[in-house]
Amino acid sequence: MITLNAFNVMAARCAAEYLGMTESMEKGNLGLKIDFFMNSSIFCSWRDSIISLEATKSLLPWVEDLKLVSRCIDAIASKAVVNPKKVDWSFTITRYSSADAPFFMNGISPPWNGIQSDHVQNVPEDWWIEDICELDIDHFWKVMLAIKAKSKVSSGVLGEALRVYAYRWLPGVAKDQNLVGTVRGGPASGFADDFVESAAKHRFLLETIVGLLPADRGTCSCSFLLKLLKAANILGAEASSKLELAKRIGLQLEDASLNDLLIPSLSYASDTLYDVDIVHCIVGHFVMQDRSPAETPSYHSHQFPERQSPWSTENLRTDDNSKLMHVPHSIKIRVAKLVDGYLSEIARDSNLVLSKFISLAELIPDFARPVHDGLYRAIDVYLKEHPGLTKTERKRVCQLMDCRKLSMDACMHAAQNDRLPLRVVVQVLFFEQVRAAMAGGFLMNELPSNIKALLPQNEGIHHRMRSTCTLEDWEVLQNECAALKCDLDTMKQNISKTERIRSSVQKQVVNQSKSKGIVFFPKKVFSKLWSSVHQSGERLPDSPGSSENLAGTTYPAVVKEQPKQHTRRSRRHSMS
């Protein structure tokens, strides 16, 4: 006597089909009885459905012909989408869930740890994940598609299921295991076949997981996606999988960490430590999501002449259905700091070519970098690790940096940095002098026009500074800086001298108005008159009503009109 259960019922049904024990031979035959048993018992149980599905792996292709696999999958998916409040069967969950928070805070273990009993309160929404993660990749893929087709499970829960499955079956994802040396060096000769087979299996598993990722943004954490991208790079996954991951990471790049962005490069065509092309594509997708298609830059393969990865030739191309979104300015600043930190790390690689360093740094718009200290640090590290750069190359990389946006500490370091070109040091010193003058109470409207053109408030500073950077002679730069400093000193003296003259003239006019009949103008009218004469720079001719004052400066004195003028005109009229 054989007792049917979830472990042997599939084999019994295939045997009945093989022996011809079907309804076509005799009514009420074994095949019909087993089908009734499965519908009334096996497919009504959560655990029995999963066990039966696992048992079908060794019964191909009979189970496919009898549609037993699809019946098991439909039973599992139907129970996975049930409202958690109606779940009254046993299941397994050992992960920390948000519903566990009240229990862990009180030092009490959740009631559903381990094998769950019936009629449990507060069943989490993702209660079914751990049980289906025990399936192999083929069955897991089919179950996930069936669950997604029912459209009753949120994208966040689907993303969590993929994360748990990847941590369960993919090496190097759950923990930061170092597989780089193993892949590059290759396995021992006695295990070459096993190694190749295992790598192919993991590669297929990873590509399947990427294909199942929900379309909604934020359903999977950025850290998890970056770990998948690292694994894809190590396992040599298809270019389409890498591009899909890069696009998803770019949409939430602000949540990434610097350590996750350090993706090792395993290409034999390049000796660089990290894969800069992938990060370039990620940052490009982040920048592109805030632009219209007409404004979106196209990054072509000629930017990477040294090495073209097979998937980077299509970089930054999106489908027509992709939605553009506004990125807050604070997020752009956060990503700019992250990219500057990444530049500082990859700059230590002596094999990193200058074009890739500059191309990645220029992806970040200028307004997203209010302070250039991080970019200056990356440039300084690159110049230190690449002492063989030509003068032109050093000037080119330093043009990425805006000396106006350096902090006081960065300016002090740059002024003493012998790795920087001399003209950059001169710019740093000059802007520090102007900043100190402004801090000392200098009025903006009193500055000469040639100095105003170089101040940060002027919108044309960037182009003016670039034109100054083209000077090749150190003496010319030094003389120009000295002349500008002399203009500042002269301007200070002229302002103080003008104030003294103005005060003295006003006092002199008041004193002379009592004794010489000079009309005393109000202070506002006199100031306008004085300003017009002072700006013209001309001396008035000497007259009985004019006076000399400090430093030979001439000021006007207006005399009342005398009545005898009228008398003279009268006499002339009479004589005529």
mmCIF file of C-alpha atoms in Angstrom, residues 12-348:
data_model
loop_
_atom_site.group_PDB
_atom_site.id
_atom_site.type_symbol
_atom_site.label_atom_id
_atom_site.label_comp_id
_atom_site.label_asym_id
_atom_site.label_seq_id
_atom_site.Cartn_x
_atom_site.Cartn_y
_atom_site.Cartn_z
ATOM 1 C CA ALA A 12 2.415 8.700 -9.367
ATOM 2 C CA ARG A 13 0.494 10.846 -11.825
ATOM 3 C CA CYS A 14 3.202 10.506 -14.469
ATOM 4 C CA ALA A 15 3.307 6.730 -13.907
ATOM 5 C CA ALA A 16 -0.452 6.477 -14.360
ATOM 6 C CA GLU A 17 -0.157 8.362 -17.646
ATOM 7 C CA TYR A 18 2.704 6.141 -18.784
ATOM 8 C CA LEU A 19 0.733 2.938 -17.959
ATOM 9 C CA GLY A 20 -2.340 4.213 -19.716
ATOM 10 C CA MET A 21 -4.454 4.277 -16.552
ATOM 11 C CA THR A 22 -6.649 7.083 -17.849
ATOM 12 C CA GLU A 23 -10.352 7.721 -18.465
ATOM 13 C CA SER A 24 -10.013 6.646 -22.058
ATOM 14 C CA MET A 25 -9.256 3.134 -20.897
ATOM 15 C CA GLU A 26 -11.718 2.868 -18.000
ATOM 16 C CA LYS A 27 -13.827 5.286 -16.038
ATOM 17 C CA GLY A 28 -12.610 6.068 -12.523
ATOM 18 C CA ASN A 29 -9.077 4.996 -13.341
ATOM 19 C CA LEU A 30 -5.994 5.919 -11.296
ATOM 20 C CA GLY A 31 -5.211 9.072 -13.260
ATOM 21 C CA LEU A 32 -8.552 10.649 -12.473
ATOM 22 C CA LYS A 33 -8.309 9.735 -8.780
ATOM 23 C CA ILE A 34 -4.852 11.333 -8.490
ATOM 24 C CA ASP A 35 -6.076 14.516 -10.190
ATOM 25 C CA PHE A 36 -8.930 14.729 -7.703
ATOM 26 C CA PHE A 37 -6.508 14.231 -4.807
ATOM 27 C CA MET A 38 -4.232 17.005 -6.029
ATOM 28 C CA ASN A 39 -7.075 19.485 -6.517
ATOM 29 C CA SER A 40 -8.653 18.783 -3.134
ATOM 30 C CA SER A 41 -5.491 18.446 -1.029
ATOM 31 C CA ILE A 42 -2.114 19.277 -2.590
ATOM 32 C CA PHE A 43 -3.023 22.495 -4.374
ATOM 33 C CA CYS A 44 -4.976 23.752 -1.377
ATOM 34 C CA SER A 45 -1.879 23.675 0.824
ATOM 35 C CA TRP A 46 0.851 26.317 0.601
ATOM 36 C CA ARG A 47 3.707 24.030 1.561
ATOM 37 C CA ASP A 48 2.478 21.005 -0.401
ATOM 38 C CA SER A 49 2.249 23.121 -3.561
ATOM 39 C CA ILE A 50 5.881 24.206 -3.199
ATOM 40 C CA ILE A 51 7.086 20.663 -2.412
ATOM 41 C CA SER A 52 5.225 19.245 -5.384
ATOM 42 C CA LEU A 53 6.685 21.893 -7.691
ATOM 43 C CA GLU A 54 10.207 21.032 -6.568
ATOM 44 C CA ALA A 55 9.480 17.339 -7.215
ATOM 45 C CA THR A 56 8.731 17.997 -10.883
ATOM 46 C CA LYS A 57 12.382 18.732 -11.733
ATOM 47 C CA SER A 58 13.191 15.043 -12.294
ATOM 48 C CA LEU A 59 9.974 14.227 -14.192
ATOM 49 C CA LEU A 60 10.448 16.264 -17.344
ATOM 50 C CA PRO A 61 8.940 16.268 -19.941
ATOM 51 C CA TRP A 62 5.959 14.306 -18.542
ATOM 52 C CA VAL A 63 4.987 17.019 -16.057
ATOM 53 C CA GLU A 64 5.043 19.624 -18.830
ATOM 54 C CA ASP A 65 2.814 17.572 -21.092
ATOM 55 C CA LEU A 66 0.350 16.979 -18.253
ATOM 56 C CA LYS A 67 0.533 20.714 -17.275
ATOM 57 C CA LEU A 68 1.340 19.770 -13.698
ATOM 58 C CA VAL A 69 3.994 22.522 -13.393
ATOM 59 C CA SER A 70 1.612 25.275 -14.443
ATOM 60 C CA ARG A 71 -1.022 24.000 -11.996
ATOM 61 C CA CYS A 72 1.487 24.110 -9.128
ATOM 62 C CA ILE A 73 2.640 27.613 -10.084
ATOM 63 C CA ASP A 74 -0.910 28.912 -10.321
ATOM 64 C CA ALA A 75 -1.702 27.489 -6.871
ATOM 65 C CA ILE A 76 1.381 29.165 -5.347
ATOM 66 C CA ALA A 77 0.736 32.520 -7.024
ATOM 67 C CA SER A 78 -2.917 32.525 -5.976
ATOM 68 C CA LYS A 79 -1.967 32.143 -2.328
ATOM 69 C CA ALA A 80 0.892 34.696 -2.508
ATOM 70 C CA VAL A 81 -1.499 37.481 -3.522
ATOM 71 C CA VAL A 82 -4.038 36.735 -0.772
ATOM 72 C CA ASN A 83 -4.663 39.544 1.694
ATOM 73 C CA PRO A 84 -2.249 38.973 4.623
ATOM 74 C CA LYS A 85 -5.153 39.281 7.036
ATOM 75 C CA LYS A 86 -6.663 36.130 5.530
ATOM 76 C CA VAL A 87 -3.513 34.004 5.709
ATOM 77 C CA ASP A 88 -4.207 31.099 8.057
ATOM 78 C CA TRP A 89 -1.617 28.536 6.927
ATOM 79 C CA SER A 90 1.933 27.874 7.983
ATOM 80 C CA PHE A 91 4.898 29.604 6.340
ATOM 81 C CA THR A 92 8.555 30.371 7.017
ATOM 82 C CA ILE A 93 9.988 33.789 7.826
ATOM 83 C CA THR A 94 13.222 34.521 9.621
ATOM 84 C CA ARG A 95 13.992 37.967 8.199
ATOM 85 C CA TYR A 96 13.513 41.204 10.126
ATOM 86 C CA SER A 97 10.285 42.776 8.941
ATOM 87 C CA SER A 98 8.728 46.144 9.648
ATOM 88 C CA ALA A 99 5.930 44.336 11.454
ATOM 89 C CA ASP A 100 8.513 42.939 13.857
ATOM 90 C CA ALA A 101 9.454 46.357 15.198
ATOM 91 C CA PRO A 102 7.090 46.364 18.236
ATOM 92 C CA PHE A 103 8.363 42.944 19.294
ATOM 93 C CA PHE A 104 12.088 43.668 18.892
ATOM 94 C CA MET A 105 11.744 46.972 20.718
ATOM 95 C CA ASN A 106 10.308 45.143 23.714
ATOM 96 C CA GLY A 107 12.885 42.349 23.583
ATOM 97 C CA ILE A 108 10.298 39.767 22.478
ATOM 98 C CA SER A 109 10.726 37.445 19.512
ATOM 99 C CA PRO A 110 8.055 37.770 16.808
ATOM 100 C CA PRO A 111 5.410 35.023 16.948
ATOM 101 C CA TRP A 112 6.030 33.942 13.297
ATOM 102 C CA ASN A 113 9.741 33.079 13.560
ATOM 103 C CA GLY A 114 10.541 29.630 12.192
ATOM 104 C CA ILE A 115 7.608 27.448 11.193
ATOM 105 C CA GLN A 116 4.462 29.483 11.478
ATOM 106 C CA SER A 117 1.351 28.169 13.197
ATOM 107 C CA ASP A 118 -2.195 28.890 12.172
ATOM 108 C CA HIS A 119 -4.251 32.008 13.030
ATOM 109 C CA VAL A 120 -1.322 34.375 13.524
ATOM 110 C CA GLN A 121 -1.992 38.067 13.884
ATOM 111 C CA ASN A 122 -0.069 40.836 12.026
ATOM 112 C CA VAL A 123 1.096 38.687 9.140
ATOM 113 C CA PRO A 124 3.626 40.743 7.090
ATOM 114 C CA GLU A 125 2.941 41.500 3.457
ATOM 115 C CA ASP A 126 6.051 39.643 2.322
ATOM 116 C CA TRP A 127 5.323 36.467 4.265
ATOM 117 C CA TRP A 128 5.680 34.228 1.162
ATOM 118 C CA ILE A 129 9.143 35.336 0.035
ATOM 119 C CA GLU A 130 11.409 32.959 1.932
ATOM 120 C CA ASP A 131 9.491 29.860 0.943
ATOM 121 C CA ILE A 132 9.627 30.500 -2.796
ATOM 122 C CA CYS A 133 13.299 31.504 -2.581
ATOM 123 C CA GLU A 134 14.078 27.827 -2.049
ATOM 124 C CA LEU A 135 12.999 27.083 -5.626
ATOM 125 C CA ASP A 136 15.510 26.802 -8.453
ATOM 126 C CA ILE A 137 15.832 29.708 -10.845
ATOM 127 C CA ASP A 138 13.527 28.286 -13.525
ATOM 128 C CA HIS A 139 10.634 27.696 -11.147
ATOM 129 C CA PHE A 140 11.305 30.944 -9.274
ATOM 130 C CA TRP A 141 11.153 32.899 -12.527
ATOM 131 C CA LYS A 142 7.820 31.319 -13.486
ATOM 132 C CA VAL A 143 6.315 31.900 -10.034
ATOM 133 C CA MET A 144 7.394 35.574 -10.034
ATOM 134 C CA LEU A 145 5.879 36.116 -13.475
ATOM 135 C CA ALA A 146 2.614 34.569 -12.312
ATOM 136 C CA ILE A 147 2.532 36.778 -9.206
ATOM 137 C CA LYS A 148 3.284 39.932 -11.224
ATOM 138 C CA ALA A 149 0.554 39.010 -13.737
ATOM 139 C CA LYS A 150 -2.079 39.077 -10.996
ATOM 140 C CA SER A 151 -1.174 42.747 -10.202
ATOM 141 C CA LYS A 152 -2.073 42.433 -6.526
ATOM 142 C CA VAL A 153 1.411 42.647 -4.993
ATOM 143 C CA SER A 154 3.263 45.948 -4.659
ATOM 144 C CA SER A 155 6.483 46.548 -6.551
ATOM 145 C CA GLY A 156 8.363 46.987 -3.280
ATOM 146 C CA VAL A 157 7.491 43.445 -2.172
ATOM 147 C CA LEU A 158 8.521 42.065 -5.565
ATOM 148 C CA GLY A 159 11.829 43.882 -5.291
ATOM 149 C CA GLU A 160 12.368 42.488 -1.807
ATOM 150 C CA ALA A 161 11.757 38.965 -3.125
ATOM 151 C CA LEU A 162 14.442 39.452 -5.765
ATOM 152 C CA ARG A 163 16.857 40.810 -3.167
ATOM 153 C CA VAL A 164 16.354 37.834 -0.846
ATOM 154 C CA TYR A 165 16.768 35.384 -3.722
ATOM 155 C CA ALA A 166 19.967 37.072 -4.921
ATOM 156 C CA TYR A 167 21.420 37.043 -1.404
ATOM 157 C CA ARG A 168 20.483 33.391 -1.130
ATOM 158 C CA TRP A 169 22.011 32.122 -4.370
ATOM 159 C CA LEU A 170 24.493 34.666 -5.769
ATOM 160 C CA PRO A 171 28.003 34.645 -4.232
ATOM 161 C CA GLY A 172 29.483 38.005 -3.382
ATOM 162 C CA VAL A 173 26.143 39.835 -3.155
ATOM 163 C CA ALA A 174 25.023 39.186 0.411
ATOM 164 C CA LYS A 175 28.522 39.955 1.690
ATOM 165 C CA ASP A 176 31.400 41.839 0.120
ATOM 166 C CA GLN A 177 33.296 38.756 -0.909
ATOM 167 C CA ASN A 178 36.278 39.256 -3.172
ATOM 168 C CA LEU A 179 35.821 37.185 -6.318
ATOM 169 C CA VAL A 180 38.015 39.355 -8.497
ATOM 170 C CA GLY A 181 41.181 37.377 -7.948
ATOM 171 C CA THR A 182 39.393 34.100 -8.580
ATOM 172 C CA VAL A 183 37.915 35.251 -11.876
ATOM 173 C CA ARG A 184 41.095 36.901 -13.136
ATOM 174 C CA GLY A 185 43.480 34.206 -12.049
ATOM 175 C CA GLY A 186 41.180 31.352 -12.995
ATOM 176 C CA PRO A 187 40.538 28.172 -11.050
ATOM 177 C CA ALA A 188 42.885 25.308 -10.546
ATOM 178 C CA SER A 189 43.236 23.028 -13.549
ATOM 179 C CA GLY A 190 41.474 20.129 -11.823
ATOM 180 C CA PHE A 191 38.337 22.185 -11.268
ATOM 181 C CA ALA A 192 38.216 24.086 -14.556
ATOM 182 C CA ASP A 193 35.047 22.394 -15.762
ATOM 183 C CA ASP A 194 33.242 22.904 -12.469
ATOM 184 C CA PHE A 195 34.298 26.535 -12.398
ATOM 185 C CA VAL A 196 33.034 27.268 -15.897
ATOM 186 C CA GLU A 197 29.745 25.518 -15.198
ATOM 187 C CA SER A 198 29.250 27.346 -11.916
ATOM 188 C CA ALA A 199 30.049 30.738 -13.494
ATOM 189 C CA ALA A 200 27.585 30.098 -16.314
ATOM 190 C CA LYS A 201 24.881 29.100 -13.820
ATOM 191 C CA HIS A 202 25.397 32.223 -11.704
ATOM 192 C CA ARG A 203 25.483 34.417 -14.798
ATOM 193 C CA PHE A 204 22.147 33.047 -15.973
ATOM 194 C CA LEU A 205 20.684 33.512 -12.507
ATOM 195 C CA LEU A 206 21.820 37.134 -12.359
ATOM 196 C CA GLU A 207 20.474 37.975 -15.811
ATOM 197 C CA THR A 208 17.150 36.407 -14.848
ATOM 198 C CA ILE A 209 16.930 38.531 -11.711
ATOM 199 C CA VAL A 210 17.693 41.691 -13.692
ATOM 200 C CA GLY A 211 14.923 40.807 -16.128
ATOM 201 C CA LEU A 212 12.441 40.478 -13.248
ATOM 202 C CA LEU A 213 13.212 43.872 -11.670
ATOM 203 C CA PRO A 214 10.048 45.996 -11.314
ATOM 204 C CA ALA A 215 9.839 49.045 -13.531
ATOM 205 C CA ASP A 216 8.994 51.450 -10.698
ATOM 206 C CA ARG A 217 11.794 53.624 -9.354
ATOM 207 C CA GLY A 218 13.003 52.849 -5.842
ATOM 208 C CA THR A 219 11.619 49.312 -5.636
ATOM 209 C CA CYS A 220 15.171 48.052 -5.044
ATOM 210 C CA SER A 221 17.791 49.875 -3.033
ATOM 211 C CA CYS A 222 20.672 51.541 -4.865
ATOM 212 C CA SER A 223 23.168 49.515 -2.835
ATOM 213 C CA PHE A 224 21.574 46.246 -3.950
ATOM 214 C CA LEU A 225 21.577 47.319 -7.597
ATOM 215 C CA LEU A 226 25.243 48.282 -7.406
ATOM 216 C CA LYS A 227 26.093 44.897 -5.915
ATOM 217 C CA LEU A 228 24.263 43.250 -8.784
ATOM 218 C CA LEU A 229 26.259 45.383 -11.214
ATOM 219 C CA LYS A 230 29.514 44.340 -9.545
ATOM 220 C CA ALA A 231 28.499 40.697 -9.815
ATOM 221 C CA ALA A 232 27.489 41.204 -13.455
ATOM 222 C CA ASN A 233 30.897 42.694 -14.192
ATOM 223 C CA ILE A 234 32.690 39.812 -12.508
ATOM 224 C CA LEU A 235 30.575 37.082 -14.107
ATOM 225 C CA GLY A 236 30.673 38.658 -17.576
ATOM 226 C CA ALA A 237 26.931 39.180 -17.922
ATOM 227 C CA GLU A 238 25.310 40.430 -21.108
ATOM 228 C CA ALA A 239 25.687 44.113 -22.022
ATOM 229 C CA SER A 240 21.906 44.587 -21.903
ATOM 230 C CA SER A 241 21.811 43.526 -18.245
ATOM 231 C CA LYS A 242 24.609 45.936 -17.353
ATOM 232 C CA LEU A 243 22.925 48.809 -19.152
ATOM 233 C CA GLU A 244 19.613 48.114 -17.422
ATOM 234 C CA LEU A 245 21.296 48.146 -14.033
ATOM 235 C CA ALA A 246 23.248 51.318 -14.870
ATOM 236 C CA LYS A 247 20.033 53.091 -15.870
ATOM 237 C CA ARG A 248 18.227 52.101 -12.673
ATOM 238 C CA ILE A 249 21.183 53.109 -10.514
ATOM 239 C CA GLY A 250 21.403 56.479 -12.255
ATOM 240 C CA LEU A 251 17.795 57.262 -11.353
ATOM 241 C CA GLN A 252 18.602 56.968 -7.628
ATOM 242 C CA LEU A 253 22.310 57.741 -7.579
ATOM 243 C CA GLU A 254 21.931 60.046 -4.577
ATOM 244 C CA ASP A 255 21.463 56.947 -2.378
ATOM 245 C CA ALA A 256 24.720 55.303 -3.474
ATOM 246 C CA SER A 257 27.886 55.103 -1.398
ATOM 247 C CA LEU A 258 31.438 55.602 -2.586
ATOM 248 C CA ASN A 259 32.444 52.038 -1.769
ATOM 249 C CA ASP A 260 29.613 50.629 -3.905
ATOM 250 C CA LEU A 261 30.688 52.744 -6.888
ATOM 251 C CA LEU A 262 34.187 51.243 -6.900
ATOM 252 C CA ILE A 263 33.381 48.531 -9.435
ATOM 253 C CA PRO A 264 36.467 46.462 -10.350
ATOM 254 C CA SER A 265 37.558 46.326 -13.950
ATOM 255 C CA LEU A 266 38.129 42.815 -15.285
ATOM 256 C CA SER A 267 38.803 43.608 -18.920
ATOM 257 C CA TYR A 268 42.063 42.275 -20.255
ATOM 258 C CA ALA A 269 42.192 45.214 -22.670
ATOM 259 C CA SER A 270 42.771 47.656 -19.799
ATOM 260 C CA ASP A 271 44.942 47.655 -16.711
ATOM 261 C CA THR A 272 42.834 50.134 -14.728
ATOM 262 C CA LEU A 273 41.672 49.110 -11.281
ATOM 263 C CA TYR A 274 38.079 50.299 -11.645
ATOM 264 C CA ASP A 275 35.578 50.313 -14.481
ATOM 265 C CA VAL A 276 35.169 54.048 -15.089
ATOM 266 C CA ASP A 277 33.028 53.541 -18.195
ATOM 267 C CA ILE A 278 30.175 52.002 -16.180
ATOM 268 C CA VAL A 279 30.215 54.827 -13.636
ATOM 269 C CA HIS A 280 30.339 57.349 -16.483
ATOM 270 C CA CYS A 281 27.170 55.783 -17.901
ATOM 271 C CA ILE A 282 25.491 55.818 -14.455
ATOM 272 C CA VAL A 283 26.246 59.508 -13.868
ATOM 273 C CA GLY A 284 25.125 60.289 -17.410
ATOM 274 C CA HIS A 285 21.708 58.749 -16.737
ATOM 275 C CA PHE A 286 21.408 60.769 -13.529
ATOM 276 C CA VAL A 287 22.176 64.036 -15.326
ATOM 277 C CA MET A 288 19.927 63.131 -18.257
ATOM 278 C CA GLN A 289 16.780 62.563 -16.194
ATOM 279 C CA ASP A 290 16.512 66.326 -15.524
ATOM 280 C CA ARG A 291 16.873 67.380 -19.170
ATOM 281 C CA SER A 292 14.681 67.348 -22.217
ATOM 282 C CA PRO A 293 15.688 65.068 -25.112
ATOM 283 C CA ALA A 294 16.926 68.052 -27.154
ATOM 284 C CA GLU A 295 19.246 69.144 -24.350
ATOM 285 C CA THR A 296 20.500 65.698 -23.517
ATOM 286 C CA PRO A 297 24.154 65.239 -24.540
ATOM 287 C CA SER A 298 25.043 62.140 -26.510
ATOM 288 C CA TYR A 299 28.137 60.401 -25.249
ATOM 289 C CA HIS A 300 29.754 58.498 -28.062
ATOM 290 C CA SER A 301 32.548 55.991 -28.131
ATOM 291 C CA HIS A 302 35.146 58.512 -29.333
ATOM 292 C CA GLN A 303 35.343 59.835 -25.782
ATOM 293 C CA PHE A 304 36.949 56.540 -24.776
ATOM 294 C CA PRO A 305 39.586 55.897 -27.463
ATOM 295 C CA GLU A 306 41.738 53.796 -25.173
ATOM 296 C CA ARG A 307 39.108 51.139 -24.412
ATOM 297 C CA GLN A 308 35.572 50.668 -25.589
ATOM 298 C CA SER A 309 33.569 48.225 -23.564
ATOM 299 C CA PRO A 310 31.066 46.333 -25.733
ATOM 300 C CA TRP A 311 28.115 47.844 -23.930
ATOM 301 C CA SER A 312 29.258 51.485 -23.784
ATOM 302 C CA THR A 313 28.615 52.185 -27.479
ATOM 303 C CA GLU A 314 24.920 52.638 -26.728
ATOM 304 C CA ASN A 315 25.457 54.724 -23.626
ATOM 305 C CA LEU A 316 22.766 57.079 -22.530
ATOM 306 C CA ARG A 317 20.119 56.023 -25.040
ATOM 307 C CA THR A 318 16.670 55.660 -23.582
ATOM 308 C CA ASP A 319 13.372 54.604 -25.021
ATOM 309 C CA ASP A 320 10.677 57.074 -25.969
ATOM 310 C CA ASN A 321 8.533 56.096 -22.992
ATOM 311 C CA SER A 322 11.107 57.147 -20.401
ATOM 312 C CA LYS A 323 9.747 59.902 -18.181
ATOM 313 C CA LEU A 324 11.808 62.967 -17.331
ATOM 314 C CA MET A 325 11.639 64.194 -13.769
ATOM 315 C CA HIS A 326 12.801 67.242 -11.896
ATOM 316 C CA VAL A 327 15.752 66.593 -9.611
ATOM 317 C CA PRO A 328 15.990 68.861 -6.538
ATOM 318 C CA HIS A 329 19.095 70.997 -6.306
ATOM 319 C CA SER A 330 20.100 69.449 -2.986
ATOM 320 C CA ILE A 331 20.232 66.002 -4.617
ATOM 321 C CA LYS A 332 22.425 67.343 -7.416
ATOM 322 C CA ILE A 333 24.857 68.761 -4.866
ATOM 323 C CA ARG A 334 24.931 65.415 -3.045
ATOM 324 C CA VAL A 335 25.686 63.542 -6.257
ATOM 325 C CA ALA A 336 28.382 66.077 -7.167
ATOM 326 C CA LYS A 337 30.125 65.401 -3.838
ATOM 327 C CA LEU A 338 29.842 61.663 -4.478
ATOM 328 C CA VAL A 339 31.388 62.001 -7.941
ATOM 329 C CA ASP A 340 34.210 64.189 -6.591
ATOM 330 C CA GLY A 341 34.964 61.530 -3.986
ATOM 331 C CA TYR A 342 34.949 58.871 -6.696
ATOM 332 C CA LEU A 343 37.341 60.977 -8.773
ATOM 333 C CA SER A 344 39.702 61.200 -5.815
ATOM 334 C CA GLU A 345 39.726 57.406 -5.526
ATOM 335 C CA ILE A 346 40.244 56.569 -9.192
ATOM 336 C CA ALA A 347 42.873 59.311 -9.493
ATOM 337 C CA ARG A 348 45.216 57.072 -7.488
#
